[in-house]
């Protein structure tokens, strides 16, 4: 009678095994270019490593960044997500091992029965005491549990890379705001300088008008220039305070609680050409690309979990303990009990639910691969755009420096001609306005050059090779 049962069991197992075609991972088919289109000549690839912002040699900026790394809430949240995922990996790892529980039971019941001796009703009290360790274990025959663990490991790696993304984002945003703040201070100084210049011009015109040398139109034009100069200052001061409040938010401080002791620094002169390196290296450097790749790995293992759910679960359960009607005889050899059982739970009918879940998981895996390819393309776009902008911004700055020199000469010449009575005041005011507009344009261009450099470092995935800053420790 045993042979048919054994053959039937074997046939059933072979049937299940024949259907276990485990999904295979798909390698993203990416063909990256061999070099960047706007790659500068003589760039330094070493500047991509380490704390690149320290090259600006600004202690105030460095202090703000250190404060942000400690107090920024986005970084703190990203760190907690890493710790959460780390715990989830431990949970899934524990499922690969047996669970052992201890069951302790005590019961007392009264039973009533007909006594054969007296023919009447009789009762008795029955007491039982049991101590039984129970072990259970699911055999991971189809890899469901191990795939679930690998899925959580991939999600852990994703959270680590997302934390790096948060670090990149916070530092880049802070430096961007800081350079915008510095540019605004320069424009405020220019506005104040123009106001003082307009006051001096008005005073000269008033003296000339009182002596009958200048006409009334010159006086009106000088007053108009002063009003125009004063009108720009409040907007710039508002912009300065707004940037300061945004910096406070980034460093995790309340508005109005930080001050910046910023000195006039020629940041642009500290900018050296940056070599973007090989395009293939970009795939390894950028944390957002590594995060997307880990997401795809997690989606693949989730697909394997969905696939394994379609096959039987095999569970082993065993118990070994003692059962007695008296506590004092509980651990006697005669009270020993044990049990060993094997259970198989197999889906029979679920209206195609498990198959559809696997198809949905397969679609999510494909989506993750598409998302990775899209992010790679976006990364190359950002690098090429930043390299292109730096090339043209440097040309624009060089042209503005030449223009500034020309407008300074034109202003001095027109002022000299006006003092000698060879031209009217309008010509002087026009050249003065052109001079200050050129200076403002130069400040804007230099600020744009700095902001683009920050964007370039971020696009290239520069910085954060420092393992100390990436160390994650839970709060005690």
Coordinates of N, CA and C in Angstrom, one line a residue, residues 105-109 125-131 322-336:
X105 N 0.5 25.5 30.3 CA -1.0 25.4 30.5 C -1.3 24.8 31.8
X106 N -2.3 25.3 32.5 CA -2.9 24.7 33.7 C -4.4 24.7 33.6
X107 N -5.0 23.6 33.8 CA -6.5 23.5 33.7 C -7.0 22.7 34.9
X108 N -8.3 22.9 35.2 CA -9.0 22.2 36.2 C -10.4 22.1 35.8
X109 N -11.0 21.0 35.7 CA -12.4 20.9 35.3 C -13.1 19.8 36.1
X125 N -13.0 15.8 39.9 CA -12.2 16.9 39.4 C -10.9 16.4 38.7
X126 N -10.7 17.0 37.5 CA -9.5 16.6 36.7 C -8.6 17.8 36.6
X127 N -7.3 17.7 36.9 CA -6.4 18.8 36.8 C -5.3 18.3 35.8
X128 N -4.8 19.2 35.0 CA -3.7 19.0 34.1 C -2.7 20.1 34.1
X129 N -1.5 19.8 34.0 CA -0.4 20.8 34.0 C 0.5 20.4 32.8
X130 N 0.8 21.4 31.9 CA 1.7 21.0 30.8 C 2.7 22.1 30.6
X131 N 3.9 21.7 30.2 CA 5.0 22.6 29.8 C 5.5 22.1 28.4
X322 N 6.0 18.1 28.6 CA 5.5 17.3 29.6 C 4.0 17.6 29.9
X323 N 3.3 16.6 30.3 CA 1.8 16.7 30.6 C 1.5 15.8 31.8
X324 N 1.0 16.4 32.8 CA 0.7 15.6 34.0 C -0.5 16.1 34.7
X325 N -1.2 15.3 35.5 CA -2.3 15.7 36.3 C -1.9 16.3 37.7
X326 N -0.6 16.2 37.9 CA -0.1 16.8 39.2 C 1.2 17.5 38.9
X327 N 1.3 18.6 39.6 CA 2.5 19.5 39.3 C 3.8 18.8 39.8
X328 N 3.7 18.0 40.8 CA 4.9 17.4 41.3 C 5.4 16.3 40.4
X329 N 4.6 15.7 39.6 CA 5.0 14.7 38.7 C 5.1 15.1 37.3
X330 N 5.2 16.5 37.1 CA 5.2 17.0 35.7 C 6.4 16.6 34.9
X331 N 7.6 16.5 35.5 CA 8.8 16.3 34.8 C 9.3 14.8 34.9
X332 N 8.4 13.9 35.3 CA 8.7 12.5 35.4 C 8.7 11.9 33.9
X333 N 9.5 10.9 33.7 CA 9.6 10.3 32.3 C 8.2 9.9 31.8
X334 N 7.3 9.5 32.7 CA 6.0 9.0 32.2 C 5.2 10.2 31.7
X335 N 5.5 11.4 32.0 CA 4.8 12.6 31.6 C 5.3 13.2 30.3
X336 N 6.3 12.6 29.7 CA 6.9 13.1 28.5 C 5.9 12.9 27.3

